[in-house]
Coordinates of C-alpha atoms in Angstrom, one line a residue:
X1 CA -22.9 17.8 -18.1
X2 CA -22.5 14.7 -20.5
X3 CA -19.4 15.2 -22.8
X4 CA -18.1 11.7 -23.3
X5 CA -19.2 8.4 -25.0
X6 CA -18.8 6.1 -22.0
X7 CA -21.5 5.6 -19.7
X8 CA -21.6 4.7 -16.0
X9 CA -20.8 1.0 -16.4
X10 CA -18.7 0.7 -19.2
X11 CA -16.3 3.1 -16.8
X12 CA -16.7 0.8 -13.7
X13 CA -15.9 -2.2 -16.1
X14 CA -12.5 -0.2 -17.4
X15 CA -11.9 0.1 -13.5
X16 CA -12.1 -3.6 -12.7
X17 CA -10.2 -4.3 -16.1
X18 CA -7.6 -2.0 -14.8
X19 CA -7.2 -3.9 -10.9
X20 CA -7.1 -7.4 -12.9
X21 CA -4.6 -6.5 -15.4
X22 CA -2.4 -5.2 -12.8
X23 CA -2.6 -8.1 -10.7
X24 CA -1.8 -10.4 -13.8
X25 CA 1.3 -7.8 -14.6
X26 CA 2.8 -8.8 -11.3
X27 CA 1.3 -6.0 -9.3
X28 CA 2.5 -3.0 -11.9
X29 CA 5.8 -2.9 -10.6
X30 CA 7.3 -2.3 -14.4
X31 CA 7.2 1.2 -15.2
X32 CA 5.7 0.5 -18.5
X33 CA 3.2 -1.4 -16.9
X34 CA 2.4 1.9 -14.8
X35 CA 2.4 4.2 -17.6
X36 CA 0.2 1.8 -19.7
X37 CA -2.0 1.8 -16.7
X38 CA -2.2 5.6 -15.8
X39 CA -2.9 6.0 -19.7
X40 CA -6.1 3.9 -20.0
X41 CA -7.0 5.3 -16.6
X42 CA -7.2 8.8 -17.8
X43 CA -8.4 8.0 -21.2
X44 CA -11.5 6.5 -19.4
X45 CA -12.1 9.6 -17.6
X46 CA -11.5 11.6 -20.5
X47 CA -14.3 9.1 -22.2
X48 CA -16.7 8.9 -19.5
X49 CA -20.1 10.7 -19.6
X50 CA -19.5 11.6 -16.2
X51 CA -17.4 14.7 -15.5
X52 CA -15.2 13.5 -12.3
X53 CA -15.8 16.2 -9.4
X54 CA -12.5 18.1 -8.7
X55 CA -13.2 18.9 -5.2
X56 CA -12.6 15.2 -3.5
X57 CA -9.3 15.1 -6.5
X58 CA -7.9 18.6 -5.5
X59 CA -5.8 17.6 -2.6
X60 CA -4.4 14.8 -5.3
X61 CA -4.3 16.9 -8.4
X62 CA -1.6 19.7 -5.9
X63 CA 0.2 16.2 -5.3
X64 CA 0.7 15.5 -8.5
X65 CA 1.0 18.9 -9.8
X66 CA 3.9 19.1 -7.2
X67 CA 5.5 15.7 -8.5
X68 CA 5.7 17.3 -11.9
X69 CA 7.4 20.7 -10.4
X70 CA 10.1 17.9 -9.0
X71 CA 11.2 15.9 -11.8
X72 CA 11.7 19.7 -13.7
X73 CA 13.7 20.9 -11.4
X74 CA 15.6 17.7 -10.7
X75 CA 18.5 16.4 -12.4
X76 CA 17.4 13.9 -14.5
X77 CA 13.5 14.3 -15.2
X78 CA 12.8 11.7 -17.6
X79 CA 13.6 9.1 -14.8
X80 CA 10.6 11.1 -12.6
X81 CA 8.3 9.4 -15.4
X82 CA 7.6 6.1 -13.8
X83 CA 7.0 7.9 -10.4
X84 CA 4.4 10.3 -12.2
X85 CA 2.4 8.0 -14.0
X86 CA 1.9 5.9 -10.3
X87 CA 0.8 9.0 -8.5
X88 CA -1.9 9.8 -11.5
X89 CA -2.9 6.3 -11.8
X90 CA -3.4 6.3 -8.1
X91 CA -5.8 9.9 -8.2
X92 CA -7.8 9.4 -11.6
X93 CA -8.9 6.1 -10.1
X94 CA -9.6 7.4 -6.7
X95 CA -11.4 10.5 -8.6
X96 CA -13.0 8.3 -10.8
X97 CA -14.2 5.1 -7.9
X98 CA -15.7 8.3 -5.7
X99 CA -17.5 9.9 -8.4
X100 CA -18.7 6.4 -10.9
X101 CA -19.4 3.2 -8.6
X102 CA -21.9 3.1 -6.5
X103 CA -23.4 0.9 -4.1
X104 CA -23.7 -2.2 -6.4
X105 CA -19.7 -1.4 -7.7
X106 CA -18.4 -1.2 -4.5
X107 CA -20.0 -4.5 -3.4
X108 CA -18.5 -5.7 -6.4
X109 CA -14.9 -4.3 -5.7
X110 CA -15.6 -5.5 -1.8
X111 CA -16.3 -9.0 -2.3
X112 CA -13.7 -9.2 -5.4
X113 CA -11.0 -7.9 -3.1
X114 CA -11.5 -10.9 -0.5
X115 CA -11.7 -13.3 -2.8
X116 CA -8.9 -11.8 -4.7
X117 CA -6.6 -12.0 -1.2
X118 CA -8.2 -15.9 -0.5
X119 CA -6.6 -16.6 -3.5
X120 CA -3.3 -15.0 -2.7
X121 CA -2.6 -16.4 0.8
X122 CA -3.7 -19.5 -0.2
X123 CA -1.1 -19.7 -3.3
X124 CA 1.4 -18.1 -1.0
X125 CA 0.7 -21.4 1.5
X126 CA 1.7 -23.5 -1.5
X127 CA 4.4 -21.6 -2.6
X128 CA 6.2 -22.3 1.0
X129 CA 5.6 -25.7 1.2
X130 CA 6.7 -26.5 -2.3
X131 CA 9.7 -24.5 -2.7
X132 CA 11.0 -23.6 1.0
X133 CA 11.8 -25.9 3.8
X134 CA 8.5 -26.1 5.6
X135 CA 10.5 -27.7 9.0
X136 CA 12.7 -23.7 9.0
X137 CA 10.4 -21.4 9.3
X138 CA 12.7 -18.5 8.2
X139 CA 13.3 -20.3 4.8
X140 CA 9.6 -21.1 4.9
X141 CA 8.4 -17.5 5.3
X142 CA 10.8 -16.2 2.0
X143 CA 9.6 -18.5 -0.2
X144 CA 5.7 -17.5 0.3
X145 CA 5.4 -15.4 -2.2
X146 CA 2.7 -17.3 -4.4
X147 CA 1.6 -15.8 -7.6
X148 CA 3.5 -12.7 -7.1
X149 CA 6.9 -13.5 -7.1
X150 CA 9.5 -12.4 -6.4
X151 CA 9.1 -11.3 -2.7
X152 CA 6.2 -12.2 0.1
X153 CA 5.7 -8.5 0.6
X154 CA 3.6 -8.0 -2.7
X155 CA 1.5 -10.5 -1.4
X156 CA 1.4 -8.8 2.1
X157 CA 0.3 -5.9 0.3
X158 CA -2.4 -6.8 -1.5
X159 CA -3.7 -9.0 1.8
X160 CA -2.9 -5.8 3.9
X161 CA -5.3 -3.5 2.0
X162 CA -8.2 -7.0 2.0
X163 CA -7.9 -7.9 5.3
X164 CA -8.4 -4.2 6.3
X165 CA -11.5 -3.9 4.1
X166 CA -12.9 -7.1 5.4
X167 CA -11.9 -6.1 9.2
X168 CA -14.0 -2.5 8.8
X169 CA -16.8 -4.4 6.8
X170 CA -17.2 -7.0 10.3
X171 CA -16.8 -3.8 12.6
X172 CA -19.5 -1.6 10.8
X173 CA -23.1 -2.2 11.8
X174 CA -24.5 -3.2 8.6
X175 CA -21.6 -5.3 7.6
X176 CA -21.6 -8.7 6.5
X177 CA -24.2 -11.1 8.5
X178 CA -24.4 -15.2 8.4
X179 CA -22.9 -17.0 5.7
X180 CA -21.7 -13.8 4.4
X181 CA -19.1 -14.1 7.2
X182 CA -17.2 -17.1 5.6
X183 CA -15.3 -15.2 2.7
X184 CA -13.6 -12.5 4.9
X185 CA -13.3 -14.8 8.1
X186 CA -11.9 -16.8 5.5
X187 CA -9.5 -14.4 4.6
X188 CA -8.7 -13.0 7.8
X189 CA -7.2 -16.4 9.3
X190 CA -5.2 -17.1 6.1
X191 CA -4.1 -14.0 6.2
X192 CA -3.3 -13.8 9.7
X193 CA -0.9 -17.1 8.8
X194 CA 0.7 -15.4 6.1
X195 CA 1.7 -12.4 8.0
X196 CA 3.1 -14.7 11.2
X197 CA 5.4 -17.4 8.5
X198 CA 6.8 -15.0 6.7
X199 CA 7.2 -12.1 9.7
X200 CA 5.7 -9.0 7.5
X201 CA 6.4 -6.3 10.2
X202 CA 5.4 -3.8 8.0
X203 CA 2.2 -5.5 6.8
X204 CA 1.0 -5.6 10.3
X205 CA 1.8 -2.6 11.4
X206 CA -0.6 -1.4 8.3
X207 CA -3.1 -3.3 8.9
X208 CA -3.1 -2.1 12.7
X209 CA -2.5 1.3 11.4
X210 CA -6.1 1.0 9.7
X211 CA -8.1 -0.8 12.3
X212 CA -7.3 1.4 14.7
X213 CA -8.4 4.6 12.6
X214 CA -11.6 2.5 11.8
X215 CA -12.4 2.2 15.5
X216 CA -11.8 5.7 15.5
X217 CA -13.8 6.4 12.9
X218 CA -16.3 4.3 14.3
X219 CA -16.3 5.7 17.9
X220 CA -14.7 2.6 19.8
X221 CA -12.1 4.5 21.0
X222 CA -12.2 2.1 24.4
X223 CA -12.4 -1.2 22.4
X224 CA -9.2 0.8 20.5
X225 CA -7.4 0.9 24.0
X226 CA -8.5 -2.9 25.2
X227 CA -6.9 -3.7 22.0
X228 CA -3.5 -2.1 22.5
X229 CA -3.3 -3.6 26.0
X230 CA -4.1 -7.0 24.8
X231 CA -1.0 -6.7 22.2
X232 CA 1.1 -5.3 24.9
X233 CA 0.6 -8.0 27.2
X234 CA 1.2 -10.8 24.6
X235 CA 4.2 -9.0 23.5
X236 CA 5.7 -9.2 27.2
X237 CA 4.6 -12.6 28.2
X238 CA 5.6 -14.3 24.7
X239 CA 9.2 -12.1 24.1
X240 CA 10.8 -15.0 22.8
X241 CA 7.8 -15.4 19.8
X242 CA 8.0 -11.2 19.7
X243 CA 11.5 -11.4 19.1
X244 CA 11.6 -13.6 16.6
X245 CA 8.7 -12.0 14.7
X246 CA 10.4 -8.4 15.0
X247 CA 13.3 -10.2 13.0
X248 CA 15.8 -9.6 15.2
X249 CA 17.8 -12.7 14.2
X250 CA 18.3 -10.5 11.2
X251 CA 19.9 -7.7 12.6
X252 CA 23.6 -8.4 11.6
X253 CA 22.2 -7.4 8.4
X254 CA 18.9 -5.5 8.6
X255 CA 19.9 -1.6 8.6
X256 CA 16.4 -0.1 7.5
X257 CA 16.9 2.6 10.2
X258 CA 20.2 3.7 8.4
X259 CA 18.9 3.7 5.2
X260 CA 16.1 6.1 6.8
X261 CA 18.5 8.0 8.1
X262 CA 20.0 8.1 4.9
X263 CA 17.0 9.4 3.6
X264 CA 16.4 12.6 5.8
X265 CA 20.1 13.4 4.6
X266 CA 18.8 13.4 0.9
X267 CA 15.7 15.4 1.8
X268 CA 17.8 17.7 4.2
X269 CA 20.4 18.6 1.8
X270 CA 17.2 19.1 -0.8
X271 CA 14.7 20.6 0.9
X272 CA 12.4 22.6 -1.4
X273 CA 11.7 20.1 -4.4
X274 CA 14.0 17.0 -3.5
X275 CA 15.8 15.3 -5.4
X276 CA 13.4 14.9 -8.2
X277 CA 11.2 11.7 -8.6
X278 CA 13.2 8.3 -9.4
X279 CA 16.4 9.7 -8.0
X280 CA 16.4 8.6 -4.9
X281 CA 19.4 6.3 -5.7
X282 CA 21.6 8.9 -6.5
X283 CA 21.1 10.5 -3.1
X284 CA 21.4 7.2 -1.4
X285 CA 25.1 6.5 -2.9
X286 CA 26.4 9.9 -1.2
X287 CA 24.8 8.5 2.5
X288 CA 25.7 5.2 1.7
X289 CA 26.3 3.3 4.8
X290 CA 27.1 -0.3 4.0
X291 CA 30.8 -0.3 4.0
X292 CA 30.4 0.7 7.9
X293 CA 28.4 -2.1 8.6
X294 CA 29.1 -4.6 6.0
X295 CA 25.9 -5.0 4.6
X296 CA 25.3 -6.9 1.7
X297 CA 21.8 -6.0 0.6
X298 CA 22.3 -2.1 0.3
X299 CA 26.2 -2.9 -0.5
X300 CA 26.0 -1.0 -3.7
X301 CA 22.9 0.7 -4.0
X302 CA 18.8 1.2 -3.7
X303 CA 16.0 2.9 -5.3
X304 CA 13.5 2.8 -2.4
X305 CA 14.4 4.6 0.7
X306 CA 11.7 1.4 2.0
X307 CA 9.5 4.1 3.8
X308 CA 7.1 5.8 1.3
X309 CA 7.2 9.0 3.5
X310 CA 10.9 9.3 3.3
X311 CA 10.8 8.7 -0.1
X312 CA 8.6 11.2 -0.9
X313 CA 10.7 13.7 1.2
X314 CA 14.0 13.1 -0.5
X315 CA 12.7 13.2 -3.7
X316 CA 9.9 16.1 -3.8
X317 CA 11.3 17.8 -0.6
X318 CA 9.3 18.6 2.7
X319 CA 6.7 20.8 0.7
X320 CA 6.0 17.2 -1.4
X321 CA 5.7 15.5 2.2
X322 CA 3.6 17.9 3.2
X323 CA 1.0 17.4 0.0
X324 CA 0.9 13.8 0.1
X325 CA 0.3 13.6 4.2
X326 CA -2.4 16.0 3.3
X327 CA -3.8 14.5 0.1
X328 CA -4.0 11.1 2.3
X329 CA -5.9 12.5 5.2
X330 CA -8.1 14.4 3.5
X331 CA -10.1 11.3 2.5
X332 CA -10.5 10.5 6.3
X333 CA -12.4 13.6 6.6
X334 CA -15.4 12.0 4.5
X335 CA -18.6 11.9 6.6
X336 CA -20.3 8.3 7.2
X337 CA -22.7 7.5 4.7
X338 CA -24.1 4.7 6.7
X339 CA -22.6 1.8 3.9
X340 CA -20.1 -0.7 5.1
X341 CA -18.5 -0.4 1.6
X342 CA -17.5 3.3 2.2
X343 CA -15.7 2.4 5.4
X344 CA -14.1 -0.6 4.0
X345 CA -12.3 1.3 1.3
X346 CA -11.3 3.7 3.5
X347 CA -9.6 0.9 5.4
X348 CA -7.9 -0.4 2.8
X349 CA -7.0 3.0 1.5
X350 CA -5.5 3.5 4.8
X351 CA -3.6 0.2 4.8

């Protein structure tokens, strides 16, 4: 049924509009910039011709719906705000790239995306070897952060979700072919330079994460194993390199674990509803483990519990956990439509 005034394309174009103004905002990490965001995102649907299917949004819409229940029942709800407008930013344009692009769109967003993380890695190269001290690689690797600054990881993130795209795209059948090659092979080996200089565990432990579920997906489950045992080996015979890239020259004062741990005490002394959305600090300073370990990063306090699971479960409780882990996997359960596109953003998605 046609209710709106936008059609197809003029929806698609607010889409793009929408990735390239975030990227200009630093990567929407201001929660006006996120509520500006999730406004125009649901205005569009609201405008669009189109109605936007429920059925692929319902495992999103309970998510959100349960994110709301949260920041009610928690303490301080007008801090839940921020964290509300990210999660519906995140489902209208999931609801609304599923239901509006198609083929020609998501060739569009494909290609965009790798050159998009070409540009990145390679700003992120200059960035080091401007600012840092190119001959110590630690001081090298923090100051690669490019057009995203502060931190390399919003960089890392952005190439995590590209390189994962472009790795399905080269795994799937129909994927790119000849000169096509050059932008994500391009990609990939900048990216794959990025990752090792500034040591983003976390970044490759995505993108592994989504390779191997697109080998899965694919049915390569032995090209999945040869894989593994490849990494393994390289890990044994190169410990030194492994060690180093694992950051354990950090470990006087990297304490993620504890601040996990911290976590699960949050969510275990708030079970049901967490809590509530954008108060994860104040759960933090009751666990707060720096003075035992003389920390000086997490000496006061933090707002991210640095694992988006744990997050979610000190702040919405184990039913919120519970909603998001579905809501996430139940994209995995679409059936292969034979395009490399659809496979590529369910890489990156998983990434």
């Amino acid at each position: 049924m046609r209710t709106g005034i936008l059609g197809p394309q003029a929806v698609s174009l607010a889409l793009f509009a929408v990735l390239l103004l975030g990227l200009l905002a630093g990567g929407l990490r201001d929660p006006l910039d996120w509520a500006a965001a999730s406004s125009l995102l649901w205005l569009t649907a609201l405008m669009g011709q189109d109605r936007v299917p429920a059925k692929p949004l319902r495992p999103w819409l309970l998510w959100v719906a349960w994110v709301i229940i949260s920041i009610w029942a928690g303490d301080q709800p007008l801090k839940g705000l921020p964290s509300l407008s990210r999660w519906a930013s995140l489902a209208v344009f999931l609801g609304l790239a599923a239901s509006i692009w198609r083929e020609r769109e998501r060739r569009c967003w494909f290609w965009g995306l790798c050159a998009v993380g070409v540009i990145l890695a390679a700003a992120a190269f200059y960035s080091g070897w401007t600012f840092g001290s190119w001959g110590n690689r630690a001081e090298r690797g923090e100051t690669m952060y490019g057009l995203l600054p502060p931190y390399y990881n919003y960089t890392v993130f952005v190439l995590c979700g590209a390189c994962a795209a472009a790795a399905a795209a080269l795994i799937h059948r129909d994927g790119p072919k000849g000169p096509s090659l050059l932008l994500p092979g391009l990609l990939l080996v900048l990216s794959a330079l990025v990752f090792y200089y500034t040591r983003a565990r976390g970044g490759c432990q995505a993108l592994a994460g989504a390779v191997a579920s697109m080998l899965w997906r694919a049915g390569h489950g032995r090209k999945l194993l040869y894989g593994i045992a490849v990494l393994g080996l390289a890990a044994v015979l190169f410990k030194g390199q492994s060690s180093w890239l694992m950051k354990l020259d950090k470990g006087a004062v990297f304490k993620r674990p504890q601040l996990w741990r911290a976590a699960i005490q949050v969510a275990a002394e708030h079970p049901v509803t967490g809590i509530g959305p954008g108060n994860f600090e104040q759960g933090f300073l009751l666990h707060n483990f720096a003075s035992r370990y003389r920390v000086t990063n997490y000496q006061f306090s933090t707002a991210f519990a640095h694992s988006e699971p744990l997050q979610a479960a000190a702040e919405t409780g184990w039913p919120g956990l519970a909603l998001l882990a579905a809501a996430i996997f139940a994209w995995f359960r679409l059936p292969r439509n034979g395009s490399f596109t659809q496979e590529a953003a369910l890489a990156a998605f998983a990434a």
